[in-house]
Amino acid sequence: MFFYLAKIGWFLLQPLVAVIAIAALGWIAMRLGFGRLGGAMTLLAAVILVLVSLSPLGLVMTAALENRFPRPEIMPRDVAGIVVLGGSFDTRVARTRGVVELNEAADRVTTALALARMYPDATLLFSGGVAAAFSDDVPETQSAEAFYLSMGLDPNRLKLDARARDTFENARYSLELADPKPGETWLLVTSAYHMPRAVGCF
C-alpha cells in the first residue's frame, strides 16, 4: 500500500502538476466571477513555471543532495560485493523492442561495471524490479543481465534482485540476497542525488 501512496504522492508533488493545478484553479475562479483572484493565480502559475524551467533553482536544490555523500577518495583494498540500484534502463523500450536502452542514470551501471573490473573477485548485485505502479512493465533485471553479460561479466559473479520496486525494497532484498558476512566491505552505487535516500535505507 505504501508503494502506491508514495507513487501518487510523488506525482502530485511535481512542480509541473502544481503549476497545472494552480492555473486550473485560476481559470475556475475567473469563470465564477473572481477575476482578480483568478488573474493572481494564473500569474503565480506562470512565475512558478518560469522559475522551475528557466532558472538554475532545480540544479541548486539537487546539488545540496549530490554533495552530501562524496565519492571516497581512497578506495578499500578488498571488496566483497557491489550493490547497484536500478533506474538506469528504459524498461518501456525493453518491453516493446526487446533491446537494452540506457537512460540519464546510465552512470549507475557503467560505474558498477568499472568497479567490478577493479575488484575481480567481488559480487555484483543489481537491484531493480518493476517500478511502474499502474501499468504492465518488465523488471529492470532483464536489461541489467543482458547488459552486464554483453560487457563480459562472469555470470557467476552477477546476482539479480527483481523484487525491489523502490529504495526501501532495494535495501531489504539486497541484504537478503547479499547475505554479507561480518567484516566484509560492500560498495553502494547509485546517482549522487539519490545517495542520501539510499544510504538512509541501507
Short mmCIF file of C-alpha atoms in Angstrom, two decimals:
data_model
loop_
_atom_site.label_atom_id
_atom_site.label_comp_id
_atom_site.label_asym_id
_atom_site.label_seq_id
_atom_site.Cartn_x
_atom_site.Cartn_y
_atom_site.Cartn_z
CA MET A 1 0.00 0.00 0.00
CA PHE A 2 2.82 2.42 0.90
CA PHE A 3 4.40 1.83 -2.51
CA TYR A 4 1.27 3.06 -4.32
CA LEU A 5 0.77 6.01 -1.95
CA ALA A 6 4.38 7.06 -2.50
CA LYS A 7 3.97 6.91 -6.28
CA ILE A 8 0.78 9.00 -6.16
CA GLY A 9 2.36 11.46 -3.71
CA TRP A 10 5.45 11.92 -5.90
CA PHE A 11 3.22 12.56 -8.92
CA LEU A 12 1.19 15.21 -7.08
CA LEU A 13 4.28 16.96 -5.68
CA GLN A 14 5.96 17.51 -9.03
CA PRO A 15 6.28 21.22 -9.89
CA LEU A 16 4.55 20.88 -13.26
CA VAL A 17 1.50 19.29 -11.63
CA ALA A 18 1.37 22.17 -9.13
CA VAL A 19 1.56 24.69 -11.99
CA ILE A 20 -1.31 22.99 -13.84
CA ALA A 21 -3.40 22.78 -10.65
CA ILE A 22 -2.90 26.48 -9.78
CA ALA A 23 -3.64 27.55 -13.36
CA ALA A 24 -6.80 25.40 -13.41
CA LEU A 25 -7.98 26.88 -10.11
CA GLY A 26 -7.32 30.35 -11.51
CA TRP A 27 -9.41 29.58 -14.57
CA ILE A 28 -12.24 28.27 -12.38
CA ALA A 29 -12.05 31.37 -10.18
CA MET A 30 -12.36 33.64 -13.22
CA ARG A 31 -15.32 31.62 -14.53
CA LEU A 32 -17.02 32.06 -11.14
CA GLY A 33 -16.58 35.84 -11.27
CA PHE A 34 -13.47 36.16 -9.09
CA GLY A 35 -11.42 37.84 -11.78
CA ARG A 36 -8.76 39.35 -9.53
CA LEU A 37 -8.16 36.07 -7.66
CA GLY A 38 -8.16 34.11 -10.90
CA GLY A 39 -5.68 36.51 -12.50
CA ALA A 40 -3.39 36.32 -9.47
CA MET A 41 -3.41 32.52 -9.52
CA THR A 42 -2.70 32.44 -13.25
CA LEU A 43 0.22 34.83 -12.75
CA LEU A 44 1.53 32.71 -9.87
CA ALA A 45 1.39 29.61 -12.08
CA ALA A 46 3.36 31.43 -14.79
CA VAL A 47 6.00 32.62 -12.31
CA ILE A 48 6.47 29.11 -10.89
CA LEU A 49 6.73 27.69 -14.41
CA VAL A 50 9.46 30.19 -15.32
CA LEU A 51 11.36 29.51 -12.08
CA VAL A 52 11.39 25.74 -12.44
CA SER A 53 12.06 25.64 -16.17
CA LEU A 54 14.40 28.57 -16.87
CA SER A 55 16.23 29.27 -13.61
CA PRO A 56 19.03 27.18 -12.02
CA LEU A 57 16.88 26.66 -8.90
CA GLY A 58 16.47 22.94 -9.57
CA LEU A 59 20.20 22.45 -10.06
CA VAL A 60 20.97 24.31 -6.82
CA MET A 61 18.50 22.17 -4.87
CA THR A 62 19.84 18.97 -6.44
CA ALA A 63 23.45 19.94 -5.70
CA ALA A 64 22.67 20.02 -1.99
CA LEU A 65 21.75 16.32 -2.20
CA GLU A 66 24.60 15.40 -4.54
CA ASN A 67 27.26 16.87 -2.24
CA ARG A 68 26.16 15.13 0.96
CA PHE A 69 27.96 11.87 0.16
CA PRO A 70 31.08 12.42 -1.98
CA ARG A 71 32.87 9.52 -3.66
CA PRO A 72 35.54 8.01 -1.41
CA GLU A 73 38.95 9.48 -2.13
CA ILE A 74 40.70 6.25 -1.15
CA MET A 75 39.04 3.03 -2.25
CA PRO A 76 39.13 -0.02 0.04
CA ARG A 77 41.66 -2.74 -0.69
CA ASP A 78 39.21 -5.64 -0.52
CA VAL A 79 35.58 -5.52 -1.62
CA ALA A 80 33.23 -8.47 -1.27
CA GLY A 81 30.44 -7.04 -3.37
CA ILE A 82 28.97 -4.11 -5.24
CA VAL A 83 25.28 -3.22 -4.93
CA VAL A 84 23.98 -1.11 -7.82
CA LEU A 85 20.46 0.28 -7.68
CA GLY A 86 18.06 0.24 -10.61
CA GLY A 87 16.90 3.27 -12.53
CA SER A 88 19.38 3.10 -15.41
CA PHE A 89 17.29 1.31 -18.01
CA ASP A 90 14.28 2.35 -20.07
CA THR A 91 12.02 -0.63 -19.48
CA ARG A 92 9.41 0.62 -21.95
CA VAL A 93 11.91 0.15 -24.75
CA ALA A 94 12.95 -3.21 -23.33
CA ARG A 95 9.31 -4.31 -23.21
CA THR A 96 8.29 -3.13 -26.67
CA ARG A 97 11.52 -3.64 -28.67
CA GLY A 98 13.38 -6.26 -26.67
CA VAL A 99 16.64 -4.30 -26.54
CA VAL A 100 18.70 -2.72 -23.76
CA GLU A 101 18.16 1.06 -23.57
CA LEU A 102 20.06 3.19 -21.06
CA ASN A 103 18.66 6.47 -19.73
CA GLU A 104 20.10 9.55 -17.97
CA ALA A 105 21.09 7.43 -14.93
CA ALA A 106 23.31 5.13 -17.02
CA ASP A 107 26.35 6.00 -14.92
CA ARG A 108 24.98 3.73 -12.17
CA VAL A 109 25.52 0.58 -14.21
CA THR A 110 28.66 1.76 -16.02
CA THR A 111 30.33 2.79 -12.74
CA ALA A 112 29.39 -0.55 -11.20
CA LEU A 113 30.94 -2.32 -14.20
CA ALA A 114 34.17 -0.34 -13.77
CA LEU A 115 34.23 -1.26 -10.08
CA ALA A 116 33.62 -4.92 -10.95
CA ARG A 117 36.72 -4.82 -13.14
CA MET A 118 38.69 -3.07 -10.38
CA TYR A 119 37.66 -5.79 -7.92
CA PRO A 120 37.60 -9.01 -9.99
CA ASP A 121 36.56 -11.20 -7.05
CA ALA A 122 33.62 -9.03 -5.98
CA THR A 123 29.99 -10.00 -6.49
CA LEU A 124 27.91 -7.53 -8.49
CA LEU A 125 24.35 -7.32 -7.19
CA PHE A 126 21.84 -5.39 -9.30
CA SER A 127 18.60 -4.47 -7.54
CA GLY A 128 15.68 -3.27 -9.64
CA GLY A 129 12.28 -4.78 -10.29
CA VAL A 130 9.13 -3.26 -11.76
CA ALA A 131 8.84 0.36 -10.57
CA ALA A 132 5.67 1.14 -12.51
CA ALA A 133 2.64 1.32 -10.22
CA PHE A 134 -0.30 1.29 -12.62
CA SER A 135 0.96 -0.25 -15.85
CA ASP A 136 2.43 -3.50 -17.08
CA ASP A 137 6.20 -3.49 -17.29
CA VAL A 138 9.23 -5.76 -17.19
CA PRO A 139 11.78 -5.82 -14.35
CA GLU A 140 15.00 -3.89 -14.89
CA THR A 141 16.95 -7.04 -14.09
CA GLN A 142 16.22 -8.31 -17.62
CA SER A 143 18.07 -5.38 -19.15
CA ALA A 144 20.75 -5.44 -16.45
CA GLU A 145 21.54 -9.11 -17.04
CA ALA A 146 21.75 -8.60 -20.80
CA PHE A 147 23.92 -5.50 -20.39
CA TYR A 148 26.44 -6.98 -17.95
CA LEU A 149 26.79 -10.28 -19.76
CA SER A 150 27.29 -8.48 -23.08
CA MET A 151 30.09 -6.48 -21.39
CA GLY A 152 31.87 -9.72 -20.49
CA LEU A 153 30.99 -10.00 -16.81
CA ASP A 154 31.23 -13.56 -15.49
CA PRO A 155 27.61 -14.69 -14.92
CA ASN A 156 28.74 -16.43 -11.71
CA ARG A 157 29.56 -13.01 -10.23
CA LEU A 158 26.15 -11.50 -11.03
CA LYS A 159 23.21 -11.53 -8.62
CA LEU A 160 19.85 -10.06 -9.64
CA ASP A 161 17.06 -8.79 -7.41
CA ALA A 162 13.88 -8.42 -9.46
CA ARG A 163 11.55 -7.86 -6.47
CA ALA A 164 12.53 -4.35 -5.38
CA ARG A 165 10.19 -1.56 -6.50
CA ASP A 166 11.64 1.35 -4.52
CA THR A 167 14.72 2.27 -2.49
CA PHE A 168 13.46 0.74 0.74
CA GLU A 169 12.88 -2.58 -1.01
CA ASN A 170 16.29 -2.25 -2.71
CA ALA A 171 17.85 -2.28 0.76
CA ARG A 172 15.63 -5.02 2.13
CA TYR A 173 16.04 -7.52 -0.69
CA SER A 174 19.70 -6.71 -1.36
CA LEU A 175 20.52 -7.57 2.23
CA GLU A 176 18.79 -10.93 1.87
CA LEU A 177 20.49 -11.71 -1.42
CA ALA A 178 23.96 -10.48 -0.48
CA ASP A 179 23.99 -12.12 2.97
CA PRO A 180 27.11 -10.12 3.96
CA LYS A 181 29.48 -11.65 6.48
CA PRO A 182 30.98 -9.71 9.43
CA GLY A 183 33.93 -7.62 8.33
CA GLU A 184 33.05 -7.63 4.63
CA THR A 185 33.03 -4.40 2.63
CA TRP A 186 30.22 -3.80 0.15
CA LEU A 187 30.00 -0.78 -2.12
CA LEU A 188 26.73 1.03 -2.86
CA VAL A 189 26.31 2.58 -6.32
CA THR A 190 23.52 4.97 -7.28
CA SER A 191 23.10 8.51 -8.62
CA ALA A 192 24.61 11.27 -6.47
CA TYR A 193 21.26 12.98 -5.79
CA HIS A 194 19.75 9.63 -4.77
CA MET A 195 22.58 8.68 -2.42
CA PRO A 196 21.16 10.34 0.76
CA ARG A 197 17.92 8.35 0.42
CA ALA A 198 19.81 5.17 -0.45
CA VAL A 199 22.21 5.50 2.48
CA GLY A 200 19.29 6.15 4.83
CA CYS A 201 17.52 2.99 3.66
CA PHE A 202 20.62 0.79 3.59
#
